[in-house]
């Protein structure tokens, strides 16, 4: 009887010594899953559990480093896009807006946050821009064109569209870059009118001199 009792007691102690570190590993896994990647496991138990804990700690460390890298790269990308004078819009293969910078938001008069995830047809009602996006999506080479915005003041945009590739080189959509050339257009019209007027003014005296 005593032997049986001792055997049961030893079994219980052994089970407790194993269950405790396993429970600690389980709690650590839950904390990792919730995003607490700074937590570390130091269970006192069998070698196998120590190996598992070390592997999970290394996994959490690598995951934290990757998240930091992605966050830093995203911040850098946001800084570049925000500082650009050109209006930049990224659109996926389903014609939905992926990203839009502040210049594009201001130029097209749309809310950048609300535009993300929505179809380009919901974001803007300009048929020329919609047509340009569709044309770029169906083309394997860069596309250029001119778009007119009929707002309170008519504005002319020079549009450049190119294929958008992911890290593996897969086509995931297009990148549309818009430049406001309204001022250049107005200067060109003024120059054209000036040349026409000068030509007209000179035409009469030259005709008289010839006569």
PDB file of N, CA and C in Angstrom, residues 129-175:
ATOM      1  N   UNK A 129     -10.502  60.653 -66.103  1.00  0.00           N
ATOM      2  CA  UNK A 129      -9.596  59.999 -65.165  1.00  0.00           C
ATOM      3  C   UNK A 129      -9.927  58.512 -65.051  1.00  0.00           C
ATOM      4  N   UNK A 130     -11.213  58.191 -65.006  1.00  0.00           N
ATOM      5  CA  UNK A 130     -11.634  56.786 -64.948  1.00  0.00           C
ATOM      6  C   UNK A 130     -11.150  56.032 -66.188  1.00  0.00           C
ATOM      7  N   UNK A 131     -11.299  56.654 -67.330  1.00  0.00           N
ATOM      8  CA  UNK A 131     -10.871  56.031 -68.592  1.00  0.00           C
ATOM      9  C   UNK A 131      -9.361  55.844 -68.610  1.00  0.00           C
ATOM     10  N   UNK A 132      -8.637  56.829 -68.068  1.00  0.00           N
ATOM     11  CA  UNK A 132      -7.174  56.744 -68.047  1.00  0.00           C
ATOM     12  C   UNK A 132      -6.705  55.601 -67.153  1.00  0.00           C
ATOM     13  N   UNK A 133      -7.361  55.435 -66.001  1.00  0.00           N
ATOM     14  CA  UNK A 133      -7.024  54.335 -65.088  1.00  0.00           C
ATOM     15  C   UNK A 133      -7.255  52.994 -65.769  1.00  0.00           C
ATOM     16  N   UNK A 134      -8.398  52.848 -66.414  1.00  0.00           N
ATOM     17  CA  UNK A 134      -8.723  51.593 -67.104  1.00  0.00           C
ATOM     18  C   UNK A 134      -7.729  51.323 -68.233  1.00  0.00           C
ATOM     19  N   UNK A 135      -7.336  52.374 -68.940  1.00  0.00           N
ATOM     20  CA  UNK A 135      -6.377  52.220 -70.032  1.00  0.00           C
ATOM     21  C   UNK A 135      -5.007  51.783 -69.501  1.00  0.00           C
ATOM     22  N   UNK A 136      -4.608  52.346 -68.367  1.00  0.00           N
ATOM     23  CA  UNK A 136      -3.314  51.983 -67.773  1.00  0.00           C
ATOM     24  C   UNK A 136      -3.327  50.548 -67.271  1.00  0.00           C
ATOM     25  N   UNK A 137      -4.445  50.126 -66.680  1.00  0.00           N
ATOM     26  CA  UNK A 137      -4.570  48.763 -66.174  1.00  0.00           C
ATOM     27  C   UNK A 137      -4.474  47.725 -67.291  1.00  0.00           C
ATOM     28  N   UNK A 138      -4.925  48.074 -68.462  1.00  0.00           N
ATOM     29  CA  UNK A 138      -4.927  47.122 -69.580  1.00  0.00           C
ATOM     30  C   UNK A 138      -3.662  47.213 -70.426  1.00  0.00           C
ATOM     31  N   UNK A 139      -2.731  48.092 -70.035  1.00  0.00           N
ATOM     32  CA  UNK A 139      -1.513  48.281 -70.816  1.00  0.00           C
ATOM     33  C   UNK A 139      -0.294  47.695 -70.098  1.00  0.00           C
ATOM     34  N   UNK A 140       0.627  47.164 -70.870  1.00  0.00           N
ATOM     35  CA  UNK A 140       1.861  46.597 -70.310  1.00  0.00           C
ATOM     36  C   UNK A 140       3.006  47.602 -70.343  1.00  0.00           C
ATOM     37  N   UNK A 141       2.751  48.779 -70.909  1.00  0.00           N
ATOM     38  CA  UNK A 141       3.769  49.833 -70.982  1.00  0.00           C
ATOM     39  C   UNK A 141       3.214  51.103 -70.349  1.00  0.00           C
ATOM     40  N   UNK A 142       4.076  52.040 -69.943  1.00  0.00           N
ATOM     41  CA  UNK A 142       3.605  53.302 -69.349  1.00  0.00           C
ATOM     42  C   UNK A 142       2.666  54.055 -70.283  1.00  0.00           C
ATOM     43  N   UNK A 143       1.700  54.715 -69.699  1.00  0.00           N
ATOM     44  CA  UNK A 143       0.688  55.456 -70.465  1.00  0.00           C
ATOM     45  C   UNK A 143       0.739  56.929 -70.062  1.00  0.00           C
ATOM     46  N   UNK A 144       0.595  57.799 -71.036  1.00  0.00           N
ATOM     47  CA  UNK A 144       0.551  59.239 -70.767  1.00  0.00           C
ATOM     48  C   UNK A 144      -0.689  59.831 -71.415  1.00  0.00           C
ATOM     49  N   UNK A 145      -1.167  60.906 -70.810  1.00  0.00           N
ATOM     50  CA  UNK A 145      -2.350  61.548 -71.351  1.00  0.00           C
ATOM     51  C   UNK A 145      -2.622  62.866 -70.668  1.00  0.00           C
ATOM     52  N   UNK A 146      -3.696  63.488 -71.058  1.00  0.00           N
ATOM     53  CA  UNK A 146      -4.087  64.777 -70.481  1.00  0.00           C
ATOM     54  C   UNK A 146      -5.531  64.684 -70.011  1.00  0.00           C
ATOM     55  N   UNK A 147      -5.770  65.173 -68.809  1.00  0.00           N
ATOM     56  CA  UNK A 147      -7.097  65.105 -68.200  1.00  0.00           C
ATOM     57  C   UNK A 147      -7.546  66.513 -67.822  1.00  0.00           C
ATOM     58  N   UNK A 148      -8.803  66.795 -68.061  1.00  0.00           N
ATOM     59  CA  UNK A 148      -9.358  68.105 -67.716  1.00  0.00           C
ATOM     60  C   UNK A 148     -10.331  67.944 -66.556  1.00  0.00           C
ATOM     61  N   UNK A 149     -10.127  68.755 -65.520  1.00  0.00           N
ATOM     62  CA  UNK A 149     -11.044  68.776 -64.377  1.00  0.00           C
ATOM     63  C   UNK A 149     -11.973  69.961 -64.538  1.00  0.00           C
ATOM     64  N   UNK A 150     -13.256  69.687 -64.588  1.00  0.00           N
ATOM     65  CA  UNK A 150     -14.237  70.757 -64.778  1.00  0.00           C
ATOM     66  C   UNK A 150     -14.799  71.167 -63.419  1.00  0.00           C
ATOM     67  N   UNK A 151     -13.989  71.907 -62.663  1.00  0.00           N
ATOM     68  CA  UNK A 151     -14.432  72.435 -61.367  1.00  0.00           C
ATOM     69  C   UNK A 151     -14.903  73.865 -61.566  1.00  0.00           C
ATOM     70  N   UNK A 152     -14.819  74.633 -60.491  1.00  0.00           N
ATOM     71  CA  UNK A 152     -15.176  76.049 -60.597  1.00  0.00           C
ATOM     72  C   UNK A 152     -14.268  76.709 -61.640  1.00  0.00           C
ATOM     73  N   UNK A 153     -12.980  76.340 -61.577  1.00  0.00           N
ATOM     74  CA  UNK A 153     -12.023  76.783 -62.590  1.00  0.00           C
ATOM     75  C   UNK A 153     -11.529  75.552 -63.333  1.00  0.00           C
ATOM     76  N   UNK A 154     -11.561  75.615 -64.640  1.00  0.00           N
ATOM     77  CA  UNK A 154     -11.118  74.483 -65.447  1.00  0.00           C
ATOM     78  C   UNK A 154      -9.627  74.256 -65.236  1.00  0.00           C
ATOM     79  N   UNK A 155      -9.261  73.017 -64.925  1.00  0.00           N
ATOM     80  CA  UNK A 155      -7.859  72.694 -64.683  1.00  0.00           C
ATOM     81  C   UNK A 155      -7.403  71.572 -65.612  1.00  0.00           C
ATOM     82  N   UNK A 156      -6.146  71.690 -66.052  1.00  0.00           N
ATOM     83  CA  UNK A 156      -5.570  70.707 -66.959  1.00  0.00           C
ATOM     84  C   UNK A 156      -4.502  69.903 -66.222  1.00  0.00           C
ATOM     85  N   UNK A 157      -4.583  68.594 -66.348  1.00  0.00           N
ATOM     86  CA  UNK A 157      -3.642  67.710 -65.673  1.00  0.00           C
ATOM     87  C   UNK A 157      -2.884  66.862 -66.677  1.00  0.00           C
ATOM     88  N   UNK A 158      -1.590  66.741 -66.460  1.00  0.00           N
ATOM     89  CA  UNK A 158      -0.785  65.821 -67.251  1.00  0.00           C
ATOM     90  C   UNK A 158      -0.714  64.514 -66.474  1.00  0.00           C
ATOM     91  N   UNK A 159      -1.135  63.407 -67.073  1.00  0.00           N
ATOM     92  CA  UNK A 159      -1.249  62.127 -66.369  1.00  0.00           C
ATOM     93  C   UNK A 159      -0.200  61.129 -66.867  1.00  0.00           C
ATOM     94  N   UNK A 160       0.418  60.448 -65.901  1.00  0.00           N
ATOM     95  CA  UNK A 160       1.373  59.378 -66.204  1.00  0.00           C
ATOM     96  C   UNK A 160       0.910  58.134 -65.448  1.00  0.00           C
ATOM     97  N   UNK A 161       0.778  57.026 -66.158  1.00  0.00           N
ATOM     98  CA  UNK A 161       0.345  55.780 -65.530  1.00  0.00           C
ATOM     99  C   UNK A 161       1.322  54.654 -65.821  1.00  0.00           C
ATOM    100  N   UNK A 162       1.646  53.887 -64.786  1.00  0.00           N
ATOM    101  CA  UNK A 162       2.572  52.771 -64.965  1.00  0.00           C
ATOM    102  C   UNK A 162       2.160  51.595 -64.099  1.00  0.00           C
ATOM    103  N   UNK A 163       2.628  50.417 -64.464  1.00  0.00           N
ATOM    104  CA  UNK A 163       2.286  49.200 -63.729  1.00  0.00           C
ATOM    105  C   UNK A 163       2.892  49.223 -62.330  1.00  0.00           C
ATOM    106  N   UNK A 164       2.112  48.767 -61.353  1.00  0.00           N
ATOM    107  CA  UNK A 164       2.561  48.705 -59.958  1.00  0.00           C
ATOM    108  C   UNK A 164       2.901  47.251 -59.631  1.00  0.00           C
ATOM    109  N   UNK A 165       4.159  47.020 -59.213  1.00  0.00           N
ATOM    110  CA  UNK A 165       4.633  45.668 -58.927  1.00  0.00           C
ATOM    111  C   UNK A 165       4.922  45.503 -57.440  1.00  0.00           C
ATOM    112  N   UNK A 166       4.709  44.278 -56.931  1.00  0.00           N
ATOM    113  CA  UNK A 166       5.035  44.002 -55.537  1.00  0.00           C
ATOM    114  C   UNK A 166       6.500  43.557 -55.436  1.00  0.00           C
ATOM    115  N   UNK A 167       6.925  43.131 -54.240  1.00  0.00           N
ATOM    116  CA  UNK A 167       8.323  42.761 -54.010  1.00  0.00           C
ATOM    117  C   UNK A 167       8.763  41.586 -54.876  1.00  0.00           C
ATOM    118  N   UNK A 168       7.812  40.746 -55.290  1.00  0.00           N
ATOM    119  CA  UNK A 168       8.132  39.575 -56.104  1.00  0.00           C
ATOM    120  C   UNK A 168       8.007  39.851 -57.600  1.00  0.00           C
ATOM    121  N   UNK A 169       7.704  41.101 -57.944  1.00  0.00           N
ATOM    122  CA  UNK A 169       7.583  41.451 -59.354  1.00  0.00           C
ATOM    123  C   UNK A 169       6.221  41.151 -59.945  1.00  0.00           C
ATOM    124  N   UNK A 170       5.249  40.837 -59.104  1.00  0.00           N
ATOM    125  CA  UNK A 170       3.901  40.528 -59.583  1.00  0.00           C
ATOM    126  C   UNK A 170       3.093  41.813 -59.776  1.00  0.00           C
ATOM    127  N   UNK A 171       2.338  41.847 -60.857  1.00  0.00           N
ATOM    128  CA  UNK A 171       1.496  43.013 -61.155  1.00  0.00           C
ATOM    129  C   UNK A 171       0.323  43.066 -60.184  1.00  0.00           C
ATOM    130  N   UNK A 172       0.255  44.125 -59.387  1.00  0.00           N
ATOM    131  CA  UNK A 172      -0.837  44.249 -58.407  1.00  0.00           C
ATOM    132  C   UNK A 172      -1.722  45.463 -58.665  1.00  0.00           C
ATOM    133  N   UNK A 173      -1.417  46.213 -59.734  1.00  0.00           N
ATOM    134  CA  UNK A 173      -2.236  47.384 -60.027  1.00  0.00           C
ATOM    135  C   UNK A 173      -1.454  48.408 -60.835  1.00  0.00           C
ATOM    136  N   UNK A 174      -1.817  49.678 -60.649  1.00  0.00           N
ATOM    137  CA  UNK A 174      -1.141  50.758 -61.381  1.00  0.00           C
ATOM    138  C   UNK A 174      -0.872  51.943 -60.465  1.00  0.00           C
ATOM    139  N   UNK A 175       0.107  52.735 -60.869  1.00  0.00           N
ATOM    140  CA  UNK A 175       0.443  53.965 -60.157  1.00  0.00           C
ATOM    141  C   UNK A 175       0.146  55.130 -61.088  1.00  0.00           C
TER     142      UNK A 175
END
